[in-house]
C-alpha cells in the first residue's frame, strides 16, 4: 500500500483544536478591541483549513520491511519505522466508529523521540491494523530467532523446574472481568474519595457550599436531613467512580497466546494491545488495606516503552483477583515467575519509629503557624487536624513496617527479586528478574549501620523513563545478602 | 577498589571555597536588599537560610578527607562498582551488560587539575565517578564499552 491517506473521520480527532481556537479568540479579541465573534469565526476557519491541509499532507505506506509516514504542511517530514523495531501496536476504537470499521493505531517503537514524532494513525480501516500486526509478528519472530538464543531456554528452564507437566496447557489462557468484579474493585479502591475530591474541585467548592448550607439548616431543623445528604453524597460518588471504572474496564479480557499477552477493554473507546512478555520489566501486585482484609489484589505489569502515559508503562493486566484465583491466574499467565521464596528480610521493628520520624516534621507546621499568628477561632480545628494527621502518620508507619520486605526466589541470575513496599496504605510487591534490574544501590549511613539497618534500592525501566524502588530499614546482613546476590 | 586521584581533594576544596564565597555574596546582597523593603518574615528567613547553606558548604570542606577515603570505584569483567559517602554510605553496582554509554566531562575546576569526571549511563539511570586522570578516563571508557559490547553480543 503506497501513500494512503487516513480515513476522513480522522479529522474528528481535531475537535480540540477548534475549542483552542475559540478560547484563543476570546482571549485576544478583548484587549485588541475587536469583534469577538468575527475573530472567533476567522480563527476557527483557519484551524479547520489547516487541519484539512494537514490531513492531505499526511500519508502512510505499508512496505515490505517498514512503515513510512509522510507528514507536514510546510516542513515535510518522512518517518521510517522498520517492523522489527516496533514494540507494540495499540488499537483503540471509539464506539461510533465501529459502524465504519475504523480504528486508531498507536505504534510504539524503542526510540526516545519527542512526542511530535509519535506514530499515530488516527483513523484507518481495521484491516490495516491486522496487516501491521501480522508483519510485526513475523519480523519479531525472525528477530528473536537470530539474536535471542539465550532468552528462550531461560524461560523454558524455569518452566521445566516448576511445572514440567503443565507447560503445554499453559500456552493459552484467558481471563475475563465480570461486572461483579468491577463493583468490588470500585468499592475496595479509594477511588470514591478521589471522585468526591474531584467533584468538589471541579465545581470550585459549590457542592461543599450547598452541603454546608444544608448542614446549617439541618442542624437548626433536624439531624435527619444531614444524614440523608451525607449518604446521598457518598452514593453519588460511588456511582460516579463505578461509572468511571466501568468505562475503563468494561468487558476486560486478557488472553495469553504463547509468549504474547493481549488485552482488550473499555466501554466507549475500546482499546486492544498485544505485547510480548519479553518487554515486561517487572510484575507488580498491588493490595491496599481494604484489599488486605478482603484478600483481593490487582496485578500490573511494568514495561519499557517510548511513551510517558500510564497505559504503556504500567498496564493493569488482572484488575481484581481474590486469593484463590490469584494462584491459579499467576500460574496461567506468568508461569515463568517463580513464586517460591528462598529468603526474605522484613523491615525491623524499629522502623515504625523511623518511618514516623522521617515524616513527622509535617506535624510541626501547624503549631509553628499558630505560634506566629496567634490563637484564633480556627486554631482548634487546626489542632484537631494535626491530631488526625498524627494518627494517620502513625498508622501509615505501622503499615509500612508490616509490608516492607525484600526477598529472593533463588540464588542464580535467573531468579527474581521480590521487593515489597507500602505507600498511602497500599502495598506494592514487585517481582523483578536479575536481568531487568538496571542497577542496585546499597545504602547504610553510619547511624543505620550502628542499628544494623540498611536500605536497598533498585532501578528498573518504566515507560520512557525509570523507577527507583527500594526497601527501607531492612536487616543489614539481609540487605548485604541481597546485594551480594546481585553482584555475583 | 581504586581510589580517586589525589588532587581531587584540591578540586573539592576549590569548589567548596567558591560555593561559600558565592553564597556569602548572594545572601549579604539579599539581606541588604530586604532591609530596604521592610519585609517582616523574610528578614528572619534569609540570614537563617544563608547561615545553614554556608555551614553545609563548610561541612563539605571539612569532610573532604573522609569523602576522599570513602569514594572508590572498581571495574570488573561483569560489573562496575562505585562506593560513595562518609555518613550516608552508598554502594552501587551496575552490570556491564546494562551500560548504555559512558560520558566523560570536564568542568573548569577539573580542567585546572587536568581531571575528568565519568558518568556511566544505563537505560534507566546514571552513576558518577567524580574524578579520574586523563589516561584512566580513556581506559575506563574503552574497557567498559568493550565489555558492554561483549556482554551484549554474548546474550
Coordinates of C-alpha atoms in Angstrom, one line a residue:
Chain A
X1 CA 0.0 0.0 0.0
X2 CA 1.6 3.3 -1.1
X3 CA 0.9 6.8 0.2
X4 CA -2.6 6.1 1.5
X5 CA -4.5 8.9 3.3
X6 CA -6.2 8.3 6.6
X7 CA -10.0 8.0 6.6
X8 CA -11.6 11.4 6.7
X9 CA -13.1 10.6 10.1
X10 CA -9.6 11.3 11.4
X11 CA -10.5 15.0 11.2
X12 CA -12.9 14.5 14.1
X13 CA -10.0 13.9 16.4
X14 CA -9.0 17.5 15.9
X15 CA -12.1 18.9 17.6
X16 CA -10.0 20.1 20.4
X17 CA -8.1 22.5 18.0
X18 CA -11.4 24.3 17.4
X19 CA -12.0 24.7 21.1
X20 CA -8.5 26.1 21.4
X21 CA -9.1 28.5 18.6
X22 CA -12.3 29.8 20.2
X23 CA -10.6 30.1 23.5
X24 CA -7.7 32.0 21.9
X25 CA -10.0 34.3 20.0
X26 CA -11.9 35.2 23.2
X27 CA -8.6 35.8 24.9
X28 CA -7.1 38.3 22.4
X29 CA -10.2 40.0 21.0
X30 CA -10.9 42.0 24.1
X31 CA -7.6 43.8 24.6
X32 CA -7.4 44.5 20.8
X33 CA -10.9 46.0 20.8
X34 CA -12.1 43.7 18.0
X35 CA -15.3 41.9 17.4
X36 CA -15.0 38.6 19.3
X37 CA -17.4 36.7 17.0
X38 CA -15.5 37.8 13.9
X39 CA -12.1 36.9 15.3
X40 CA -13.6 33.6 16.6
X41 CA -15.0 32.6 13.2
X42 CA -11.8 33.6 11.5
X43 CA -9.7 31.5 13.8
X44 CA -12.0 28.5 13.5
X45 CA -11.8 28.8 9.7
X46 CA -8.0 29.0 9.8
X47 CA -7.9 26.0 12.1
X48 CA -10.2 23.9 10.0
X49 CA -8.4 24.8 6.8
X50 CA -5.0 24.0 8.5
X51 CA -6.3 20.7 9.8
X52 CA -7.6 19.7 6.3
X53 CA -4.3 20.7 4.7
X54 CA -2.5 18.6 7.4
X55 CA -4.9 15.8 6.6
X56 CA -4.0 15.8 2.9
X57 CA -0.3 16.0 3.7
X58 CA -0.4 13.0 5.9
X59 CA 0.1 9.7 4.2
X60 CA 1.3 6.3 5.2
X61 CA 2.7 3.5 3.2
X62 CA 3.0 -0.1 4.3
X63 CA 6.0 -1.5 2.6
X64 CA 7.8 -4.9 2.8
X65 CA 10.1 -4.1 5.7
X66 CA 8.9 -0.8 7.1
X67 CA 6.1 1.6 7.5
X68 CA 6.7 5.0 6.1
X69 CA 4.8 8.1 7.2
X70 CA 5.0 11.4 5.4
X71 CA 3.6 14.5 7.0
X72 CA 3.9 18.2 7.4
X73 CA 2.3 21.1 5.6
X74 CA 5.2 23.5 5.4
X75 CA 8.1 21.4 6.8
X76 CA 7.8 18.0 5.3
X77 CA 8.8 15.1 7.3
X78 CA 9.3 11.4 6.5
X79 CA 9.4 8.8 9.3
X80 CA 10.5 5.3 8.6
X81 CA 9.8 2.6 11.1
X82 CA 11.1 -0.9 10.4
X83 CA 8.7 -3.6 11.6
X84 CA 11.5 -5.2 13.6
X85 CA 11.7 -2.1 15.7
X86 CA 8.0 -1.9 16.6
X87 CA 7.5 -2.8 20.2
X88 CA 3.7 -2.9 20.2
X89 CA 0.6 -1.6 18.4
X90 CA -2.3 -0.3 20.4
X91 CA -5.7 -0.4 18.7
X92 CA -8.4 1.8 20.0
X93 CA -11.9 2.1 18.6
X94 CA -14.4 4.7 19.5
X95 CA -17.8 3.1 19.8
X96 CA -19.4 5.1 17.0
X97 CA -16.5 4.3 14.6
X98 CA -17.3 0.6 14.9
X99 CA -20.0 1.0 12.3
X100 CA -17.4 2.3 9.8
X101 CA -15.0 -0.4 10.8
X102 CA -12.4 2.2 11.7
X103 CA -9.9 2.3 14.5
X104 CA -7.0 4.3 15.8
X105 CA -3.5 2.8 15.8
X106 CA -0.7 3.9 18.1
X107 CA 2.6 2.3 17.2
X108 CA 5.3 2.5 19.7
X109 CA 8.9 1.7 18.9
X110 CA 12.0 1.6 21.1
X111 CA 13.1 5.2 20.3
X112 CA 13.1 8.0 22.7
X113 CA 11.9 10.6 20.2
X114 CA 9.8 13.6 21.3
X115 CA 6.1 13.5 21.2
X116 CA 5.9 15.2 17.8
X117 CA 7.3 12.1 16.1
X118 CA 4.8 9.7 17.7
X119 CA 3.4 7.3 15.2
X120 CA -0.3 7.5 15.4
X121 CA -2.7 6.6 12.6
X122 CA -5.9 8.3 13.8
X123 CA -8.5 6.6 11.6
X124 CA -7.8 3.6 9.4
X125 CA -9.8 0.6 8.4
X126 CA -9.3 -2.3 10.8
X127 CA -7.6 -4.5 8.2
X128 CA -4.6 -2.1 8.2
X129 CA -4.1 -2.9 11.8
X130 CA -4.4 -6.6 11.1
X131 CA -1.7 -6.3 8.3
X132 CA 0.6 -4.4 10.6
X133 CA 0.1 -6.9 13.4
X134 CA 0.9 -9.8 11.1
X135 CA 4.1 -8.1 9.7
X136 CA 5.2 -7.1 13.2
X137 CA 4.8 -10.6 14.5
X138 CA 6.7 -12.1 11.5
X139 CA 9.6 -9.8 11.9
X140 CA 9.7 -10.0 15.6
X141 CA 9.9 -13.8 15.4
X142 CA 12.7 -13.6 12.9
X143 CA 14.5 -11.2 15.1
X144 CA 14.3 -13.4 18.2
X145 CA 15.3 -16.4 16.2
X146 CA 18.6 -14.8 15.2
X147 CA 19.5 -12.8 18.3
X148 CA 17.9 -14.1 21.5
X149 CA 19.2 -17.6 21.7
X150 CA 19.6 -17.3 25.5
X151 CA 16.2 -15.8 26.2
X152 CA 14.1 -18.7 25.2
X153 CA 15.9 -21.6 27.1
X154 CA 16.0 -19.3 30.2
X155 CA 12.2 -19.1 30.2
X156 CA 11.8 -22.8 29.4
X157 CA 14.3 -23.6 32.1
X158 CA 12.1 -22.1 34.8
X159 CA 9.1 -23.9 33.3
X160 CA 10.8 -27.2 33.4
X161 CA 11.8 -26.8 37.0
X162 CA 8.5 -25.7 38.4
X163 CA 5.7 -27.1 36.3
X164 CA 7.1 -29.5 33.8
X165 CA 3.9 -31.3 33.4
X166 CA 1.6 -28.5 32.5
X167 CA 3.7 -26.4 30.2
X168 CA 1.8 -27.5 27.1
X169 CA -1.6 -26.3 28.5
X170 CA -0.2 -23.0 29.7
X171 CA 0.4 -21.8 26.1
X172 CA -3.1 -20.4 26.1
X173 CA -5.1 -18.8 28.9
X174 CA -7.9 -16.4 29.2
X175 CA -9.2 -14.1 31.9
X176 CA -12.4 -12.0 31.8
X177 CA -13.6 -9.5 34.3
X178 CA -17.3 -9.6 35.4
X179 CA -19.5 -6.7 36.5
X180 CA -19.4 -8.1 40.0
X181 CA -15.6 -7.8 39.9
X182 CA -15.9 -4.2 38.8
X183 CA -18.3 -3.4 41.6
X184 CA -15.8 -5.0 44.1
X185 CA -13.0 -3.1 42.5
X186 CA -14.8 0.2 42.9
X187 CA -15.7 -0.4 46.5
X188 CA -12.3 -1.5 47.6
X189 CA -10.2 1.1 45.8
X190 CA -10.1 4.5 47.3
X191 CA -11.4 6.0 44.1
X192 CA -14.6 7.0 45.9
X193 CA -12.7 9.6 47.9
X194 CA -10.8 10.8 44.8
X195 CA -14.1 11.1 43.0
X196 CA -15.6 13.2 45.9
X197 CA -12.5 15.3 45.9
X198 CA -12.7 15.8 42.1
X199 CA -16.4 16.8 42.3
X200 CA -15.6 19.4 44.9
X201 CA -12.6 20.6 42.9
X202 CA -14.4 20.9 39.5
X203 CA -17.4 22.8 41.0
X204 CA -15.0 25.1 42.8
X205 CA -16.4 24.0 46.1
X206 CA -20.0 24.9 45.2
X207 CA -21.0 21.4 46.3
X208 CA -19.4 22.0 49.6
X209 CA -21.2 25.3 50.0
X210 CA -24.5 23.6 49.4
X211 CA -23.6 20.9 51.8
X212 CA -22.7 23.4 54.5
X213 CA -25.9 25.4 53.9
X214 CA -27.9 22.2 54.2
X215 CA -25.9 21.3 57.2
X216 CA -26.7 24.6 58.9
X217 CA -30.3 24.4 58.0
X218 CA -30.3 20.8 59.1
X219 CA -28.6 21.5 62.3
X220 CA -31.4 24.0 63.0
X221 CA -34.2 21.8 62.0
X222 CA -33.3 18.1 62.4
X223 CA -30.3 15.9 62.1
X224 CA -32.2 13.6 59.7
X225 CA -31.6 15.7 56.5
X226 CA -27.9 15.9 57.3
X227 CA -27.6 12.1 57.4
X228 CA -29.6 11.9 54.1
X229 CA -27.3 14.4 52.4
X230 CA -24.2 12.6 53.5
X231 CA -25.5 9.2 52.4
X232 CA -26.6 10.7 49.1
X233 CA -23.2 12.3 48.5
X234 CA -21.4 9.0 49.2
X235 CA -23.8 7.1 46.9
X236 CA -23.3 9.6 44.1
X237 CA -19.6 9.5 44.5
X238 CA -19.7 5.7 44.4
X239 CA -21.9 5.6 41.3
X240 CA -19.6 8.1 39.6
X241 CA -16.5 6.1 40.4
X242 CA -18.3 2.9 39.4
X243 CA -19.2 4.5 36.0
X244 CA -15.6 5.6 35.6
X245 CA -14.2 2.1 36.3
X246 CA -16.9 0.6 34.1
X247 CA -15.9 2.9 31.2
X248 CA -12.3 1.9 31.7
X249 CA -12.6 -1.8 32.4
X250 CA -15.9 -2.9 30.8
X251 CA -15.5 -6.4 29.4
X252 CA -11.8 -6.5 30.2
X253 CA -10.3 -9.6 28.6
X254 CA -6.7 -10.8 28.9
X255 CA -5.5 -13.5 26.7
X256 CA -2.2 -15.3 26.7
X257 CA -1.1 -16.7 23.5
X258 CA 2.4 -18.3 23.6
X259 CA 4.6 -15.6 24.9
X260 CA 2.2 -12.8 24.0
X261 CA -0.3 -11.1 26.3
X262 CA -3.2 -9.4 24.7
X263 CA -5.8 -7.4 26.5
X264 CA -9.0 -5.6 25.4
X265 CA -11.0 -3.2 27.4
X266 CA -13.3 -0.2 27.5
X267 CA -16.9 0.8 27.1
X268 CA -16.9 3.9 24.9
X269 CA -13.5 3.6 23.4
X270 CA -12.4 0.1 23.1
X271 CA -8.6 -0.4 23.2
X272 CA -6.6 -3.5 22.4
X273 CA -3.0 -4.1 23.0
X274 CA -0.8 -7.1 22.3
X275 CA 2.6 -7.3 23.9
X276 CA 5.4 -9.7 24.1
X277 CA 6.3 -10.9 27.6
X278 CA 10.0 -10.1 26.7
X279 CA 9.1 -6.5 27.3
X280 CA 7.9 -6.9 30.8
X281 CA 10.3 -5.3 33.2
X282 CA 8.5 -6.2 36.4
X283 CA 5.3 -7.7 37.6
X284 CA 3.6 -5.6 40.3
X285 CA 1.0 -6.9 42.7
X286 CA -1.0 -4.1 44.5
X287 CA -3.1 -4.5 47.5
X288 CA -4.5 -1.8 49.8
X289 CA -5.8 -2.1 53.3
X290 CA -9.3 -3.0 52.1
X291 CA -7.8 -5.5 49.7
X292 CA -5.8 -7.0 52.5
X293 CA -8.9 -7.5 54.6
X294 CA -10.9 -9.0 51.7
X295 CA -7.9 -10.8 50.3
X296 CA -8.1 -9.3 46.8
X297 CA -5.4 -7.8 44.7
X298 CA -4.6 -6.1 41.4
X299 CA -1.8 -7.3 39.1
X300 CA 0.0 -4.8 36.9
X301 CA 3.0 -5.1 34.6
X302 CA 5.7 -2.5 34.2
X303 CA 7.0 -2.1 30.7
X304 CA 9.7 -0.1 28.9
X305 CA 8.2 1.9 26.0
X306 CA 8.6 5.2 24.4
X307 CA 5.6 6.8 26.0
X308 CA 5.0 8.5 29.2
X309 CA 1.4 7.6 29.9
X310 CA 0.3 5.1 32.5
X311 CA -1.2 2.8 29.9
X312 CA 2.0 1.9 28.1
X313 CA 4.3 2.0 31.1
X314 CA 2.2 0.3 33.9
X315 CA -0.7 -1.6 32.5
X316 CA -3.3 -3.3 34.6
X317 CA -3.5 -6.9 33.4
X318 CA -5.6 -8.5 36.1
X319 CA -7.8 -5.8 37.7
X320 CA -9.2 -7.8 40.5
X321 CA -8.4 -11.3 41.9
X322 CA -9.2 -12.9 45.1
X323 CA -6.7 -15.1 47.0
X324 CA -7.9 -18.3 45.5
X325 CA -7.9 -17.1 41.9
X326 CA -4.6 -15.4 42.4
X327 CA -2.5 -18.6 42.5
X328 CA -4.4 -20.0 39.5
X329 CA -4.1 -16.9 37.4
X330 CA -0.5 -16.3 38.2
X331 CA 0.2 -19.9 37.1
X332 CA -1.7 -19.4 33.9
X333 CA -0.3 -16.0 32.8
X334 CA 3.0 -15.7 34.5
X335 CA 4.1 -19.3 34.7
X336 CA 7.7 -18.1 34.3
X337 CA 7.5 -16.2 37.5
X338 CA 8.8 -18.4 40.3
X339 CA 6.7 -18.0 43.5
X340 CA 8.9 -19.9 45.9
X341 CA 10.7 -17.5 48.3
X342 CA 14.0 -18.8 49.4
X343 CA 14.9 -15.9 51.6
X344 CA 13.0 -12.9 52.9
X345 CA 14.1 -10.0 55.1
X346 CA 11.4 -7.8 56.6
X347 CA 11.7 -4.3 57.9
X348 CA 13.0 -4.2 61.5
X349 CA 10.5 -3.4 64.3
X350 CA 12.5 -0.2 64.9
X351 CA 11.4 1.1 61.5
X352 CA 7.9 2.0 62.8
X353 CA 9.7 4.8 64.7
X354 CA 12.0 5.7 61.8
X355 CA 9.2 5.9 59.3
X356 CA 7.3 8.1 61.7
X357 CA 10.3 10.3 62.4
X358 CA 11.0 10.8 58.7
X359 CA 7.7 12.5 58.0
X360 CA 6.9 13.8 61.5
X361 CA 8.2 17.3 60.7
X362 CA 4.8 17.9 58.9
X363 CA 3.2 17.9 62.3
X364 CA 5.3 20.9 63.3
X365 CA 3.8 23.2 60.6
X366 CA 0.5 23.9 62.4
X367 CA 2.0 24.6 65.9
X368 CA 4.5 26.9 64.3
X369 CA 1.8 28.7 62.3
X370 CA -0.3 29.1 65.5
X371 CA 2.8 30.4 67.4
X372 CA 3.3 33.1 64.8
X373 CA -0.3 34.0 64.0
X374 CA -1.7 33.6 67.5
X375 CA -4.7 31.6 68.8
X376 CA -7.8 32.3 66.6
X377 CA -11.1 30.7 66.1
X378 CA -9.9 28.2 63.5
X379 CA -6.9 27.1 65.7
X380 CA -9.0 24.5 67.5
X381 CA -9.9 22.9 64.1
X382 CA -6.2 23.1 63.0
X383 CA -5.1 21.3 66.2
X384 CA -7.8 18.6 65.6
X385 CA -6.5 18.2 62.0
X386 CA -2.9 17.9 63.4
X387 CA -4.1 15.1 65.7
X388 CA -5.7 13.4 62.8
X389 CA -2.5 13.7 60.8
X390 CA -0.6 12.3 63.7
X391 CA -2.8 9.3 63.9
X392 CA -2.6 8.9 60.1
X393 CA 1.2 9.0 60.1
X394 CA 1.4 6.6 63.0
X395 CA -0.9 4.1 61.2
X396 CA 1.0 4.6 57.9
X397 CA 4.3 3.9 59.7
X398 CA 2.9 0.7 61.2
X399 CA 1.5 -0.3 57.8
X400 CA 4.9 0.4 56.1
X401 CA 6.7 -1.7 58.8
X402 CA 4.3 -4.6 58.2
X403 CA 4.6 -4.7 54.4
X404 CA 8.2 -3.7 53.7
X405 CA 10.3 -6.7 52.8
X406 CA 12.8 -7.9 50.3
X407 CA 13.3 -11.4 49.2
X408 CA 14.7 -13.7 46.6
X409 CA 13.3 -16.7 44.7
X410 CA 16.7 -18.4 44.5
X411 CA 20.4 -17.8 44.2
X412 CA 21.1 -17.7 40.5
X413 CA 21.0 -15.0 37.9
X414 CA 17.6 -16.2 36.5
X415 CA 15.9 -15.7 39.8
X416 CA 13.7 -12.9 40.9
X417 CA 13.9 -10.3 43.5
X418 CA 10.7 -9.7 45.4
X419 CA 10.5 -6.3 46.8
X420 CA 7.5 -5.1 48.7
X421 CA 6.9 -1.5 49.9
X422 CA 3.9 0.4 51.3
X423 CA 2.7 3.8 50.4
X424 CA -0.5 5.5 51.5
X425 CA -1.9 2.3 52.9
X426 CA -1.2 0.4 49.7
X427 CA 1.2 -2.5 49.4
X428 CA 3.1 -2.9 46.2
X429 CA 5.0 -6.0 45.6
X430 CA 7.4 -6.0 42.7
X431 CA 8.8 -9.2 41.1
X432 CA 11.9 -8.2 39.1
X433 CA 14.3 -10.6 37.4
X434 CA 18.0 -10.2 37.8
X435 CA 18.3 -9.3 34.1
X436 CA 15.8 -6.5 34.4
X437 CA 17.5 -4.7 37.3
X438 CA 19.5 -1.8 35.8
X439 CA 21.5 -1.2 38.9
X440 CA 21.3 -1.8 42.6
X441 CA 22.4 0.5 45.4
X442 CA 23.0 -0.5 49.0
X443 CA 22.7 2.5 51.4
X444 CA 23.6 2.4 55.0
X445 CA 24.5 5.6 56.9
X446 CA 26.8 5.4 59.9
X447 CA 23.8 5.6 62.2
X448 CA 21.9 3.0 60.3
X449 CA 24.9 0.6 60.5
X450 CA 25.1 1.1 64.2
X451 CA 21.4 0.0 64.4
X452 CA 22.0 -2.8 62.0
X453 CA 19.8 -1.3 59.3
X454 CA 20.2 -0.9 55.6
X455 CA 18.3 0.4 52.6
X456 CA 18.3 -1.4 49.2
X457 CA 17.1 0.4 46.1
X458 CA 17.0 -0.9 42.5
X459 CA 16.4 0.9 39.3
X460 CA 14.1 -0.5 36.6
X461 CA 13.0 0.8 33.3
X462 CA 9.4 2.1 33.2
X463 CA 7.8 3.8 30.2
X464 CA 10.3 6.1 28.6
X465 CA 11.9 6.8 31.9
X466 CA 12.8 4.8 35.0
X467 CA 11.6 4.0 38.5
X468 CA 13.5 3.6 41.7
X469 CA 12.1 1.1 44.1
X470 CA 13.5 0.4 47.5
X471 CA 13.0 -1.4 50.7
X472 CA 13.8 0.8 53.7
X473 CA 15.2 -0.3 57.1
X474 CA 15.8 -4.0 56.4
X475 CA 18.3 -6.1 58.3
X476 CA 21.9 -5.1 57.5
X477 CA 23.1 -8.7 56.9
X478 CA 19.9 -9.4 54.9
X479 CA 20.5 -6.4 52.7
X480 CA 24.1 -7.4 52.3
X481 CA 23.0 -10.9 51.1
X482 CA 20.7 -9.4 48.5
X483 CA 23.4 -7.1 47.3
X484 CA 25.8 -10.0 47.1
X485 CA 23.3 -11.9 45.0
X486 CA 23.1 -9.0 42.6
X487 CA 26.9 -8.7 42.4
X488 CA 27.5 -12.3 41.5
Chain B
X1 CA 38.7 -1.0 44.7
X2 CA 40.5 2.0 43.3
X3 CA 40.7 5.4 44.9
X4 CA 40.3 8.6 43.1
X5 CA 43.4 10.6 42.1
X6 CA 45.0 12.6 45.0
X7 CA 44.3 16.0 43.6
X8 CA 40.6 15.6 43.6
X9 CA 40.8 16.9 47.2
X10 CA 42.0 20.2 45.7
X11 CA 39.1 20.2 43.3
X12 CA 36.6 19.7 46.1
X13 CA 38.4 22.3 48.2
X14 CA 38.2 24.9 45.5
X15 CA 34.6 24.2 44.7
X16 CA 33.7 24.4 48.4
X17 CA 35.5 27.7 48.7
X18 CA 33.8 29.1 45.6
X19 CA 30.4 27.9 46.9
X20 CA 31.0 29.6 50.2
X21 CA 32.1 32.9 48.6
X22 CA 29.1 32.9 46.2
X23 CA 26.7 32.1 48.9
X24 CA 28.0 34.8 51.2
X25 CA 27.9 37.4 48.4
X26 CA 24.3 36.4 47.4
X27 CA 22.9 36.3 50.9
X28 CA 24.6 39.6 52.0
X29 CA 23.2 41.3 48.9
X30 CA 19.8 39.8 49.5
X31 CA 19.8 40.7 53.2
X32 CA 20.8 44.3 52.5
X33 CA 18.1 44.5 49.7
X34 CA 15.4 43.1 52.0
X35 CA 16.4 45.7 54.8
X36 CA 15.1 48.4 52.5
X37 CA 11.9 46.6 51.6
X38 CA 10.6 46.2 55.2
X39 CA 9.5 42.6 54.7
X40 CA 8.8 41.2 58.2
X41 CA 9.3 37.5 57.9
X42 CA 11.8 37.4 55.0
X43 CA 14.3 39.3 57.1
X44 CA 14.4 36.4 59.5
X45 CA 14.4 33.7 56.9
X46 CA 17.3 34.9 54.8
X47 CA 20.0 35.0 57.5
X48 CA 19.0 31.6 58.8
X49 CA 18.9 30.1 55.4
X50 CA 22.2 31.7 54.4
X51 CA 23.9 30.5 57.6
X52 CA 22.7 27.0 57.1
X53 CA 23.9 26.9 53.5
X54 CA 27.3 28.3 54.4
X55 CA 27.6 25.8 57.3
X56 CA 26.7 23.0 54.8
X57 CA 29.4 24.1 52.4
X58 CA 31.8 24.3 55.3
X59 CA 31.0 20.8 56.4
X60 CA 31.6 19.7 52.8
X61 CA 35.0 21.4 53.0
X62 CA 35.9 19.7 56.4
X63 CA 34.7 16.3 55.3
X64 CA 36.9 16.3 52.1
X65 CA 39.5 13.8 53.5
X66 CA 36.7 11.4 54.7
X67 CA 34.8 11.7 51.5
X68 CA 38.1 11.0 49.7
X69 CA 38.7 7.9 51.8
X70 CA 35.2 6.5 51.0
X71 CA 34.8 7.4 47.4
X72 CA 36.0 4.3 45.5
X73 CA 35.3 2.5 42.3
X74 CA 36.1 -0.8 40.7
X75 CA 35.6 -2.1 37.2
X76 CA 35.3 -5.9 36.9
X77 CA 34.7 -8.0 33.9
X78 CA 31.0 -8.2 34.5
X79 CA 30.1 -5.1 36.6
X80 CA 31.1 -1.6 37.8
X81 CA 31.0 -0.9 41.5
X82 CA 31.0 2.6 43.0
X83 CA 31.2 3.4 46.7
X84 CA 30.4 6.8 48.0
X85 CA 29.6 8.8 51.1
X86 CA 31.1 9.2 54.5
X87 CA 28.0 9.5 56.7
X88 CA 25.4 8.2 54.2
X89 CA 27.3 5.3 52.6
X90 CA 26.1 4.1 49.3
X91 CA 27.4 1.2 47.2
X92 CA 26.1 0.9 43.7
X93 CA 26.5 -2.0 41.3
X94 CA 25.9 -1.7 37.6
X95 CA 26.3 -4.9 35.5
X96 CA 28.4 -4.2 32.4
X97 CA 25.7 -5.6 30.2
X98 CA 23.3 -2.9 31.3
X99 CA 25.7 0.0 30.4
X100 CA 24.4 2.1 27.5
X101 CA 27.1 4.8 27.3
X102 CA 29.9 6.4 29.1
X103 CA 30.2 10.2 29.3
X104 CA 33.4 12.0 30.1
X105 CA 33.0 15.5 31.3
X106 CA 35.3 18.3 32.5
X107 CA 34.3 21.5 34.3
X108 CA 36.6 24.5 34.8
X109 CA 38.0 23.4 38.2
X110 CA 38.5 19.8 36.9
X111 CA 40.3 21.2 33.9
X112 CA 42.6 23.2 36.1
X113 CA 43.7 20.0 37.8
X114 CA 43.6 18.0 34.5
X115 CA 41.0 15.6 35.7
X116 CA 37.8 14.2 34.2
X117 CA 34.5 13.1 35.7
X118 CA 32.9 10.0 34.3
X119 CA 29.2 9.2 34.1
X120 CA 28.0 5.7 33.4
X121 CA 24.5 5.6 31.9
X122 CA 22.2 2.6 31.9
X123 CA 18.9 2.7 30.1
X124 CA 17.3 3.9 33.3
X125 CA 19.7 5.8 35.5
X126 CA 23.3 7.1 35.7
X127 CA 26.2 6.8 38.1
X128 CA 29.1 9.1 38.5
X129 CA 32.8 8.7 39.3
X130 CA 33.7 12.2 40.5
X131 CA 37.3 12.4 39.1
X132 CA 39.9 10.4 37.3
X133 CA 43.0 11.2 35.3
X134 CA 43.0 11.5 31.6
X135 CA 44.6 8.1 30.8
X136 CA 42.4 6.5 33.4
X137 CA 39.3 8.0 31.9
X138 CA 40.2 6.7 28.4
X139 CA 40.9 3.3 29.9
X140 CA 37.6 3.2 31.7
X141 CA 35.8 4.3 28.6
X142 CA 37.3 1.7 26.3
X143 CA 37.3 -1.0 28.9
X144 CA 33.6 -0.5 29.8
X145 CA 32.4 -0.1 26.3
X146 CA 34.3 -3.1 25.1
X147 CA 33.0 -5.3 27.9
X148 CA 29.5 -3.9 27.3
X149 CA 29.7 -4.9 23.7
X150 CA 30.9 -8.3 24.5
X151 CA 28.3 -8.8 27.2
X152 CA 25.6 -7.7 24.8
X153 CA 26.8 -9.9 21.9
X154 CA 27.0 -12.9 24.2
X155 CA 23.4 -12.5 25.2

